[in-house]
Amino acid sequence: MYEILSVRELAPKIKLFEVHAPEIAEKARPGQFIMVIINEKGERVPLTIAEYDAGKGTIAFAFNEVGKTTKQLGTLKEGDRVWNITGPLGNPSEIRNFGRVLCVAGGVMIAPMLLQIKALHETGNTVVAVVGARIKELLFFKEEIKALSHKFYVATDDGSEGYKSLEFLKDVLAEEKFDRCVAMGPVPMLKTVSEFTKPFGIPTVVTLMPVMVDGMGMCGVCRVSVGGKMKFGCVDGPEFDGHLVDYEELIKRQRMFLPEERLSSLLWELGGCGCGRK
Amino acid sequence: MAESKPKPKVRKQAVPIPKQPPEVRKHNFNEVALGYTEEQALEEANRCLQCPKPQCIRGCPVEIDISTFIRLLREGKYDEAIKKIKEKNSLPAICGRVCPQEEQCQKMCVLGKVGEPVSIGRLERFLADWERARGFTVPEKAPSTGKRVAIVGAGPAGLTAAADLAKLGHEVVIFEALHLAGGVLVYGIPEFRLPKSIVQAEVDYIKKLGVELKLGYLIGRTYTIPELLKKRGFDAVFIGTGAGLPQFLGIPGENLGGIYSANEFLIRVNLMKAYAFPEYDTPIRIGRHVAVIGGGNVAMDAARSALRLGAEQVCIVYRRSREEMPARKEEIENAEEEGIICKFLAAPTRFIGNEKGWVKQMECICMELGPPDESGRRRPVPVKGSEFLMDIDTAIIAIGRTPNPIIQSTTEGLAVTKWGTIVTDENGKTSLEGVYAGGDIVTGEATVISAMGAGKKAARAIHEYLMNKK
Ligand SMILES: Cc1cc2nc3c(=O)[nH]c(=O)nc-3n(C[C@H](O)[C@H](O)[C@H](O)COP(=O)(O)OP(=O)(O)OC[C@H]3O[C@@H](n4cnc5c(N)ncnc54)[C@H](O)[C@@H]3O)c2cc1C
Ligand SMILES: Cc1cc2nc3c(=O)[nH]c(=O)nc-3n(C[C@H](O)[C@H](O)[C@H](O)COP(=O)(O)OP(=O)(O)OC[C@H]3O[C@@H](n4cnc5c(N)ncnc54)[C@H](O)[C@@H]3O)c2cc1C
Ligand code: SF4
Ligand code: SF4
Ligand code: FES
């Protein structure tokens, strides 16, 4: 059992949980993820580590309430416990002094991006940050990221704050030189950013979030095509070369269980845990 | 307890084991074989000739004193009989069910020369179930040695090593990556062949021995092997991480929706209990026409699970012929009784998807058998121009599993073969001091009983190492 020490609402339906997990906190590095199982009947959900503190023995993760499990997680309060957390999983991000790094984060993934930016900043990089969301109400961590960035941009899908869409990035890329680009967020965003950076030959690292079950290389459901080769998101990733990923396939594979996920979520919303319903 | 007298004449036929009828069982996940009643067990035990030099024992990888336990059984001394088994095998309820007996103990039984061999596995199962129904008594442990051993992986190899080391007085901690203990016994072998309550009872027994179980610890990530030894205060480590890495065919279309590795399919169904979705959160989608590729126990388990989840038609596609099929005979028969179709001498060449990225057809090519290959089985050779299409909406790939690689890649100095298995001597000692290994991680995919045997041997070697160490 892992105790929730604090709950922070970052934006509507986006929460940050800090949990007591000293063994994970000691080993965690930026870019890694954990598997959370809410209770004995729960599924295993992968969530990216957004903070860790070995001294306090804590880690934090942010989640978007989109389906059954994340909605259920959203009802938990400080002092509640989750059944199991496994981690840290996946390969840590490569963190060293690259020079000028463009960091693009969308939606809930702005939270782990802050951790990434802290690490890049500490190793002497010049960070140019872009945070994006559907609408301005869903933005968070703006001040925190801005404080660590040389330049800071905001984009929303509807233009309610900052630039409308990521199109402006083309100009930024045309004017400034970057040594690396790191992107975390929804697949269409990763795809767009990778398309933009490719002509400039900027090494681009994207965090992929395929469907996962075990998260440790045993099932293969997380397979993605990278440069024509089959890779497992959980053990070969979760970061990959953004210019080589087959995004269309990834999008289709992410939707594999959509009807079941909707059913599960609906039953949950209709009341209780859905126990006993067939 | 009725004591029955040995019958004078040799009975050639074994007492059949009661089973759920195929029509019923293909709609549920309950155990297929129901187990002998006391009467049936005694009747079957009485067939044993009590050979002066019992051959059966030589067929058992852990050398259970089979003739003695059968004698005790038919004398009605069930208590002593199960103790006899447990001297060598700490998981008899499991082995009695899943050991490939026809290849092991029963293959060597002399009765097999004139008729059917004694059903040793079923008798073992009877005794184990009898004992479990009464509740386990925890054996006395040796006084504490003050030594600590870390076991990595809670499969049959790890569980056995843990139990033996705990009994010898060592402090044992098991680190298991998944959220449940049991290894393949919980995530692979389905409920209808091995009820999970039995595995749980065995795990509880091991906990009663004082073994600490840490679930959700992926060694190599949470801790590495050197860290366990140097930082976490363990005096020795046993690695029993199994062969869990799924193999794919490497043909076009394999990443379409509806194509599962057998591991994914079985993990969803068994470990995550997707058959009880949405009560349990993990979903599974079963189409109407399911193709299972492969011919081993894993393929059988996947096919029979798919049928129980409501598939209309399940077809096993195997590239050699029935004779070469590695699955247990009994399980092939069970599968066919349930209505599973086997397509022999065929192999998939590509998958074809619909506009939504879901598989709709599988192209196969026919095979013929050429001369034997290095495995001694005749090698399948594709027949030119014999491609054909199968309409399917689900495919399960069950063509083998390779060793889990995380430990090997995070443990400097650990000798590994080119197949990724860990190199050990006959007692499970690896190239690193204080580090032992056994089970599928050393042999590649094998059996429950051989993994247990390896766990036992390693436990003995670890004990010796710890007691002689200054
Ligand atoms: C390595 C890795 C790291 C991840 N890190 C995070 C993280 O840090 N935070 C986080 O929130 N998620 C993260 N995810 C995704 C997260 O695991 C899934 O969103 C989670 O499985 C949702 O579970 P659920 O039961 O609530 O929803 P499900 O029942 O799985 O259904 C969610 C449904 O919502 C859809 N959906 C997913 N995301 C969105 C979205 N942004 N907006 C609208 N619909 C959406 C999905 O397609 C799906 O149909 C990560 C995934 C991976 C593989
Ligand atoms: C579907 C299926 C059906 C089978 N049917 C039969 C049968 O009928 N009869 C038979 O005799 N055999 C059968 N087998 C084979 C048999 O199950 C295996 O040979 C046996 O389980 C091997 O035992 P093990 O302890 O070596 O490994 P496993 O049972 O694989 O256990 C290894 C454990 O280690 C854990 N682990 C892995 N890596 C790590 C890590 N880094 N840190 C912590 N934990 C880790 C895994 O999660 C797992 O729990 C079957 C196998 C499968 C897949
Ligand atoms: S453990 Fe397996 S091989 Fe040994 S006697 Fe029992 S069933 Fe036979
Ligand atoms: S070989 Fe067969 S008949 Fe002889 S003792 Fe063993 S089980 Fe009994
Ligand atoms: S999630 Fe199962 S192999 Fe990656």
mmCIF file of N, CA, C and O and ligand atoms in Angstrom, chain A residues 216 218, chain B residues 98-100 152-158 175-178 180 182-185 187-190 193 217-220 240-244 263 266 297-298 301 328 401 404 406-407 438-441 445-451, ligand 2:
data_model
loop_
_atom_site.group_PDB
_atom_site.id
_atom_site.type_symbol
_atom_site.label_atom_id
_atom_site.label_comp_id
_atom_site.label_asym_id
_atom_site.label_seq_id
_atom_site.Cartn_x
_atom_site.Cartn_y
_atom_site.Cartn_z
ATOM 1 N N MET A 216 7.038 -4.062 -18.210
ATOM 2 C CA MET A 216 8.405 -4.550 -17.991
ATOM 3 C C MET A 216 8.846 -5.554 -19.044
ATOM 4 O O MET A 216 9.722 -6.368 -18.801
ATOM 5 N N MET A 218 7.083 -7.982 -20.782
ATOM 6 C CA MET A 218 6.584 -9.348 -20.847
ATOM 7 C C MET A 218 5.409 -9.566 -21.795
ATOM 8 O O MET A 218 5.099 -10.710 -22.103
ATOM 9 N N VAL B 98 0.016 -30.104 -13.416
ATOM 10 C CA VAL B 98 0.619 -29.590 -14.660
ATOM 11 C C VAL B 98 1.897 -30.285 -15.109
ATOM 12 O O VAL B 98 2.410 -29.979 -16.182
ATOM 13 N N CYS B 99 2.440 -31.224 -14.329
ATOM 14 C CA CYS B 99 3.625 -31.943 -14.795
ATOM 15 C C CYS B 99 3.294 -32.699 -16.073
ATOM 16 O O CYS B 99 2.226 -33.300 -16.168
ATOM 17 N N PRO B 100 4.195 -32.696 -17.027
ATOM 18 C CA PRO B 100 3.983 -33.570 -18.188
ATOM 19 C C PRO B 100 4.318 -35.011 -17.798
ATOM 20 O O PRO B 100 5.338 -35.557 -18.206
ATOM 21 N N VAL B 152 14.897 -13.458 -6.340
ATOM 22 C CA VAL B 152 14.355 -12.581 -7.369
ATOM 23 C C VAL B 152 13.422 -13.373 -8.268
ATOM 24 O O VAL B 152 13.848 -14.274 -8.985
ATOM 25 N N GLY B 153 12.140 -13.051 -8.225
ATOM 26 C CA GLY B 153 11.145 -13.767 -9.027
ATOM 27 C C GLY B 153 10.413 -14.790 -8.187
ATOM 28 O O GLY B 153 11.030 -15.619 -7.528
ATOM 29 N N ALA B 154 9.073 -14.709 -8.196
ATOM 30 C CA ALA B 154 8.270 -15.612 -7.373
ATOM 31 C C ALA B 154 7.589 -16.678 -8.221
ATOM 32 O O ALA B 154 6.428 -16.998 -8.035
ATOM 33 N N GLY B 155 8.312 -17.230 -9.198
ATOM 34 C CA GLY B 155 7.813 -18.381 -9.944
ATOM 35 C C GLY B 155 8.143 -19.645 -9.181
ATOM 36 O O GLY B 155 8.634 -19.587 -8.050
ATOM 37 N N PRO B 156 7.888 -20.817 -9.786
ATOM 38 C CA PRO B 156 8.163 -22.070 -9.077
ATOM 39 C C PRO B 156 9.615 -22.194 -8.607
ATOM 40 O O PRO B 156 9.845 -22.692 -7.501
ATOM 41 N N ALA B 157 10.572 -21.715 -9.381
ATOM 42 C CA ALA B 157 11.976 -21.814 -8.969
ATOM 43 C C ALA B 157 12.210 -20.982 -7.713
ATOM 44 O O ALA B 157 12.756 -21.470 -6.714
ATOM 45 N N GLY B 158 11.783 -19.731 -7.738
ATOM 46 C CA GLY B 158 12.003 -18.828 -6.612
ATOM 47 C C GLY B 158 11.248 -19.269 -5.366
ATOM 48 O O GLY B 158 11.791 -19.253 -4.255
ATOM 49 N N PHE B 175 11.631 -10.831 -4.000
ATOM 50 C CA PHE B 175 11.283 -9.632 -4.764
ATOM 51 C C PHE B 175 10.616 -10.068 -6.059
ATOM 52 O O PHE B 175 11.242 -10.738 -6.885
ATOM 53 N N GLU B 176 9.371 -9.716 -6.242
ATOM 54 C CA GLU B 176 8.630 -10.094 -7.447
ATOM 55 C C GLU B 176 8.190 -8.829 -8.179
ATOM 56 O O GLU B 176 7.630 -7.921 -7.583
ATOM 57 N N ALA B 177 8.445 -8.821 -9.491
ATOM 58 C CA ALA B 177 8.145 -7.625 -10.284
ATOM 59 C C ALA B 177 6.647 -7.374 -10.419
ATOM 60 O O ALA B 177 6.198 -6.232 -10.400
ATOM 61 N N LEU B 178 5.881 -8.432 -10.562
ATOM 62 C CA LEU B 178 4.438 -8.251 -10.744
ATOM 63 C C LEU B 178 3.764 -8.018 -9.382
ATOM 64 O O LEU B 178 4.395 -8.141 -8.347
ATOM 65 N N LEU B 180 1.456 -9.879 -8.107
ATOM 66 C CA LEU B 180 1.056 -11.144 -7.503
ATOM 67 C C LEU B 180 2.191 -12.150 -7.628
ATOM 68 O O LEU B 180 2.939 -12.126 -8.608
ATOM 69 N N GLY B 182 3.780 -16.061 -8.025
ATOM 70 C CA GLY B 182 3.425 -17.320 -8.688
ATOM 71 C C GLY B 182 4.065 -17.490 -10.057
ATOM 72 O O GLY B 182 4.129 -18.588 -10.582
ATOM 73 N N GLY B 183 4.537 -16.404 -10.654
ATOM 74 C CA GLY B 183 5.156 -16.514 -11.982
ATOM 75 C C GLY B 183 4.141 -17.017 -12.993
ATOM 76 O O GLY B 183 2.971 -16.636 -12.951
ATOM 77 N N VAL B 184 4.606 -17.901 -13.879
ATOM 78 C CA VAL B 184 3.726 -18.441 -14.911
ATOM 79 C C VAL B 184 2.487 -19.095 -14.300
ATOM 80 O O VAL B 184 1.417 -19.119 -14.899
ATOM 81 N N LEU B 185 2.619 -19.597 -13.091
ATOM 82 C CA LEU B 185 1.479 -20.263 -12.449
ATOM 83 C C LEU B 185 0.297 -19.316 -12.278
ATOM 84 O O LEU B 185 -0.849 -19.746 -12.280
ATOM 85 N N TYR B 187 0.264 -15.967 -14.028
ATOM 86 C CA TYR B 187 -0.005 -15.121 -15.187
ATOM 87 C C TYR B 187 -0.170 -15.918 -16.473
ATOM 88 O O TYR B 187 -0.738 -15.420 -17.441
ATOM 89 N N GLY B 188 0.315 -17.156 -16.508
ATOM 90 C CA GLY B 188 0.283 -17.920 -17.754
ATOM 91 C C GLY B 188 -0.743 -19.041 -17.775
ATOM 92 O O GLY B 188 -1.652 -19.046 -18.595
ATOM 93 N N ILE B 189 -0.567 -20.011 -16.880
ATOM 94 C CA ILE B 189 -1.432 -21.192 -16.904
ATOM 95 C C ILE B 189 -2.848 -20.806 -16.450
ATOM 96 O O ILE B 189 -3.008 -20.235 -15.385
ATOM 97 N N PRO B 190 -3.856 -21.088 -17.271
ATOM 98 C CA PRO B 190 -5.204 -20.598 -16.954
ATOM 99 C C PRO B 190 -5.854 -21.300 -15.769
ATOM 100 O O PRO B 190 -5.518 -22.432 -15.422
ATOM 101 N N ARG B 193 -6.990 -24.946 -15.742
ATOM 102 C CA ARG B 193 -6.011 -26.021 -15.603
ATOM 103 C C ARG B 193 -5.368 -26.015 -14.230
ATOM 104 O O ARG B 193 -4.900 -27.028 -13.725
ATOM 105 N N TYR B 217 8.452 -5.130 -7.283
ATOM 106 C CA TYR B 217 9.871 -4.743 -7.262
ATOM 107 C C TYR B 217 10.563 -5.352 -8.473
ATOM 108 O O TYR B 217 10.828 -6.550 -8.499
ATOM 109 N N LEU B 218 10.823 -4.538 -9.465
ATOM 110 C CA LEU B 218 11.530 -5.030 -10.641
ATOM 111 C C LEU B 218 13.028 -4.917 -10.366
ATOM 112 O O LEU B 218 13.589 -3.821 -10.379
ATOM 113 N N ILE B 219 13.646 -6.065 -10.117
ATOM 114 C CA ILE B 219 15.081 -6.038 -9.825
ATOM 115 C C ILE B 219 15.832 -5.729 -11.121
ATOM 116 O O ILE B 219 15.503 -6.243 -12.177
ATOM 117 N N GLY B 220 16.831 -4.888 -10.991
ATOM 118 C CA GLY B 220 17.459 -4.314 -12.178
ATOM 119 C C GLY B 220 17.053 -2.851 -12.280
ATOM 120 O O GLY B 220 17.796 -2.015 -12.758
ATOM 121 N N GLY B 240 15.480 -16.214 -10.178
ATOM 122 C CA GLY B 240 14.543 -17.133 -10.832
ATOM 123 C C GLY B 240 13.544 -16.330 -11.640
ATOM 124 O O GLY B 240 12.353 -16.363 -11.376
ATOM 125 N N THR B 241 14.058 -15.570 -12.604
ATOM 126 C CA THR B 241 13.214 -14.594 -13.296
ATOM 127 C C THR B 241 12.500 -15.132 -14.533
ATOM 128 O O THR B 241 11.737 -14.409 -15.165
ATOM 129 N N GLY B 242 12.761 -16.396 -14.891
ATOM 130 C CA GLY B 242 11.949 -17.016 -15.930
ATOM 131 C C GLY B 242 12.190 -16.518 -17.343
ATOM 132 O O GLY B 242 13.029 -15.649 -17.596
ATOM 133 N N ALA B 243 11.425 -17.118 -18.255
ATOM 134 C CA ALA B 243 11.515 -16.750 -19.669
ATOM 135 C C ALA B 243 10.199 -16.101 -20.047
ATOM 136 O O ALA B 243 9.237 -16.780 -20.378
ATOM 137 N N GLY B 244 10.159 -14.789 -19.952
ATOM 138 C CA GLY B 244 8.872 -14.132 -20.144
ATOM 139 C C GLY B 244 8.813 -13.179 -21.321
ATOM 140 O O GLY B 244 7.829 -12.478 -21.518
ATOM 141 N N ASN B 263 1.555 -14.136 -24.348
ATOM 142 C CA ASN B 263 1.794 -13.560 -23.027
ATOM 143 C C ASN B 263 0.810 -12.443 -22.711
ATOM 144 O O ASN B 263 0.259 -12.387 -21.627
ATOM 145 N N LEU B 266 -2.665 -14.003 -22.239
ATOM 146 C CA LEU B 266 -2.808 -14.765 -20.997
ATOM 147 C C LEU B 266 -2.654 -13.871 -19.762
ATOM 148 O O LEU B 266 -3.327 -14.068 -18.758
ATOM 149 N N ASN B 297 2.122 -25.960 -25.192
ATOM 150 C CA ASN B 297 1.132 -25.795 -24.122
ATOM 151 C C ASN B 297 0.568 -24.390 -24.095
ATOM 152 O O ASN B 297 -0.594 -24.180 -23.775
ATOM 153 N N VAL B 298 1.427 -23.434 -24.416
ATOM 154 C CA VAL B 298 0.990 -22.049 -24.363
ATOM 155 C C VAL B 298 -0.092 -21.803 -25.410
ATOM 156 O O VAL B 298 -1.103 -21.144 -25.155
ATOM 157 N N ASP B 301 -3.323 -23.340 -24.185
ATOM 158 C CA ASP B 301 -3.929 -22.529 -23.134
ATOM 159 C C ASP B 301 -4.600 -21.287 -23.716
ATOM 160 O O ASP B 301 -5.695 -20.908 -23.307
ATOM 161 N N ARG B 328 1.239 -31.092 -24.376
ATOM 162 C CA ARG B 328 0.895 -32.378 -23.759
ATOM 163 C C ARG B 328 -0.281 -33.012 -24.497
ATOM 164 O O ARG B 328 -1.252 -32.344 -24.822
ATOM 165 N N ARG B 401 9.040 -18.058 -25.944
ATOM 166 C CA ARG B 401 9.393 -16.936 -25.088
ATOM 167 C C ARG B 401 10.864 -17.056 -24.744
ATOM 168 O O ARG B 401 11.372 -18.152 -24.596
ATOM 169 N N ASN B 404 13.892 -13.195 -19.665
ATOM 170 C CA ASN B 404 13.760 -11.784 -19.312
ATOM 171 C C ASN B 404 15.156 -11.183 -19.217
ATOM 172 O O ASN B 404 15.998 -11.703 -18.493
ATOM 173 N N ILE B 406 16.361 -8.060 -18.148
ATOM 174 C CA ILE B 406 16.727 -6.882 -17.351
ATOM 175 C C ILE B 406 17.872 -7.148 -16.380
ATOM 176 O O ILE B 406 18.798 -6.354 -16.255
ATOM 177 N N ILE B 407 17.849 -8.294 -15.703
ATOM 178 C CA ILE B 407 18.905 -8.605 -14.748
ATOM 179 C C ILE B 407 20.252 -8.717 -15.464
ATOM 180 O O ILE B 407 21.255 -8.144 -15.030
ATOM 181 N N GLY B 438 18.307 -20.253 -11.305
ATOM 182 C CA GLY B 438 17.702 -21.517 -11.704
ATOM 183 C C GLY B 438 16.335 -21.326 -12.323
ATOM 184 O O GLY B 438 15.738 -20.253 -12.224
ATOM 185 N N GLY B 439 15.862 -22.364 -12.991
ATOM 186 C CA GLY B 439 14.566 -22.302 -13.666
ATOM 187 C C GLY B 439 14.733 -21.861 -15.110
ATOM 188 O O GLY B 439 15.817 -21.971 -15.678
ATOM 189 N N ASP B 440 13.667 -21.345 -15.680
ATOM 190 C CA ASP B 440 13.674 -20.986 -17.102
ATOM 191 C C ASP B 440 14.753 -19.959 -17.452
ATOM 192 O O ASP B 440 15.192 -19.896 -18.598
ATOM 193 N N ILE B 441 15.177 -19.151 -16.500
ATOM 194 C CA ILE B 441 16.189 -18.127 -16.791
ATOM 195 C C ILE B 441 17.539 -18.789 -17.105
ATOM 196 O O ILE B 441 18.398 -18.201 -17.751
ATOM 197 N N GLU B 445 12.799 -21.898 -21.753
ATOM 198 C CA GLU B 445 11.472 -22.437 -21.439
ATOM 199 C C GLU B 445 11.516 -23.915 -21.117
ATOM 200 O O GLU B 445 11.951 -24.717 -21.947
ATOM 201 N N ALA B 446 11.093 -24.305 -19.924
ATOM 202 C CA ALA B 446 11.082 -25.726 -19.575
ATOM 203 C C ALA B 446 9.792 -26.040 -18.823
ATOM 204 O O ALA B 446 8.716 -25.669 -19.277
ATOM 205 N N THR B 447 9.905 -26.708 -17.676
ATOM 206 C CA THR B 447 8.691 -27.122 -16.969
ATOM 207 C C THR B 447 8.705 -26.632 -15.526
ATOM 208 O O THR B 447 9.742 -26.266 -14.980
ATOM 209 N N VAL B 448 7.532 -26.694 -14.923
ATOM 210 C CA VAL B 448 7.371 -26.289 -13.528
ATOM 211 C C VAL B 448 8.273 -27.146 -12.635
ATOM 212 O O VAL B 448 9.012 -26.627 -11.795
ATOM 213 N N ILE B 449 8.220 -28.452 -12.861
ATOM 214 C CA ILE B 449 8.975 -29.336 -11.974
ATOM 215 C C ILE B 449 10.492 -29.144 -12.135
ATOM 216 O O ILE B 449 11.231 -29.189 -11.157
ATOM 217 N N SER B 450 10.956 -28.887 -13.355
ATOM 218 C CA SER B 450 12.400 -28.685 -13.501
ATOM 219 C C SER B 450 12.830 -27.369 -12.860
ATOM 220 O O SER B 450 13.916 -27.277 -12.279
ATOM 221 N N ALA B 451 11.968 -26.358 -12.932
ATOM 222 C CA ALA B 451 12.285 -25.085 -12.272
ATOM 223 C C ALA B 451 12.361 -25.292 -10.763
ATOM 224 O O ALA B 451 13.245 -24.776 -10.082
HETATM 225 C C1 LIG C 2 0.987 -20.610 -20.773
HETATM 226 C C2 LIG C 2 2.008 -21.558 -20.208
HETATM 227 C C3 LIG C 2 1.651 -22.854 -19.922
HETATM 228 C C4 LIG C 2 2.570 -23.738 -19.363
HETATM 229 N N1 LIG C 2 2.161 -24.994 -19.050
HETATM 230 C C5 LIG C 2 3.012 -25.836 -18.404
HETATM 231 C C6 LIG C 2 2.579 -27.135 -17.985
HETATM 232 O O1 LIG C 2 1.449 -27.536 -18.197
HETATM 233 N N2 LIG C 2 3.468 -27.903 -17.321
HETATM 234 C C7 LIG C 2 4.738 -27.488 -17.047
HETATM 235 O O2 LIG C 2 5.482 -28.212 -16.394
HETATM 236 N N3 LIG C 2 5.180 -26.283 -17.471
HETATM 237 C C8 LIG C 2 4.349 -25.441 -18.150
HETATM 238 N N4 LIG C 2 4.793 -24.206 -18.561
HETATM 239 C C9 LIG C 2 6.192 -23.829 -18.313
HETATM 240 C C10 LIG C 2 6.422 -23.461 -16.850
HETATM 241 O O3 LIG C 2 5.376 -22.653 -16.394
HETATM 242 C C11 LIG C 2 7.745 -22.756 -16.658
HETATM 243 O O4 LIG C 2 8.762 -23.580 -17.116
HETATM 244 C C12 LIG C 2 8.008 -22.423 -15.175
HETATM 245 O O5 LIG C 2 6.989 -21.612 -14.666
HETATM 246 C C13 LIG C 2 9.342 -21.750 -14.977
HETATM 247 O O6 LIG C 2 9.468 -21.330 -13.643
HETATM 248 P P1 LIG C 2 10.458 -20.159 -13.194
HETATM 249 O O7 LIG C 2 10.315 -20.058 -11.726
HETATM 250 O O8 LIG C 2 11.782 -20.395 -13.771
HETATM 251 O O9 LIG C 2 9.924 -18.855 -13.922
HETATM 252 P P2 LIG C 2 8.506 -18.105 -13.996
HETATM 253 O O10 LIG C 2 7.385 -18.995 -13.655
HETATM 254 O O11 LIG C 2 8.499 -17.465 -15.326
HETATM 255 O O12 LIG C 2 8.603 -16.981 -12.872
HETATM 256 C C14 LIG C 2 9.500 -15.915 -12.968
HETATM 257 C C15 LIG C 2 9.008 -14.796 -12.098
HETATM 258 O O13 LIG C 2 10.021 -13.813 -11.995
HETATM 259 C C16 LIG C 2 9.449 -12.535 -12.133
HETATM 260 N N5 LIG C 2 10.476 -11.624 -12.633
HETATM 261 C C17 LIG C 2 10.991 -11.556 -13.876
HETATM 262 N N6 LIG C 2 11.942 -10.612 -13.934
HETATM 263 C C18 LIG C 2 12.028 -10.067 -12.706
HETATM 264 C C19 LIG C 2 12.834 -9.042 -12.144
HETATM 265 N N7 LIG C 2 13.750 -8.402 -12.860
HETATM 266 N N8 LIG C 2 12.658 -8.713 -10.829
HETATM 267 C C20 LIG C 2 11.719 -9.356 -10.090
HETATM 268 N N9 LIG C 2 10.935 -10.343 -10.578
HETATM 269 C C21 LIG C 2 11.092 -10.695 -11.871
HETATM 270 C C22 LIG C 2 8.319 -12.736 -13.095
HETATM 271 O O14 LIG C 2 7.351 -11.720 -12.982
HETATM 272 C C23 LIG C 2 7.799 -14.099 -12.658
HETATM 273 O O15 LIG C 2 6.829 -13.964 -11.657
HETATM 274 C C24 LIG C 2 3.897 -23.315 -19.140
HETATM 275 C C25 LIG C 2 4.272 -22.020 -19.465
HETATM 276 C C26 LIG C 2 3.346 -21.132 -19.995
HETATM 277 C C27 LIG C 2 3.758 -19.732 -20.324
#
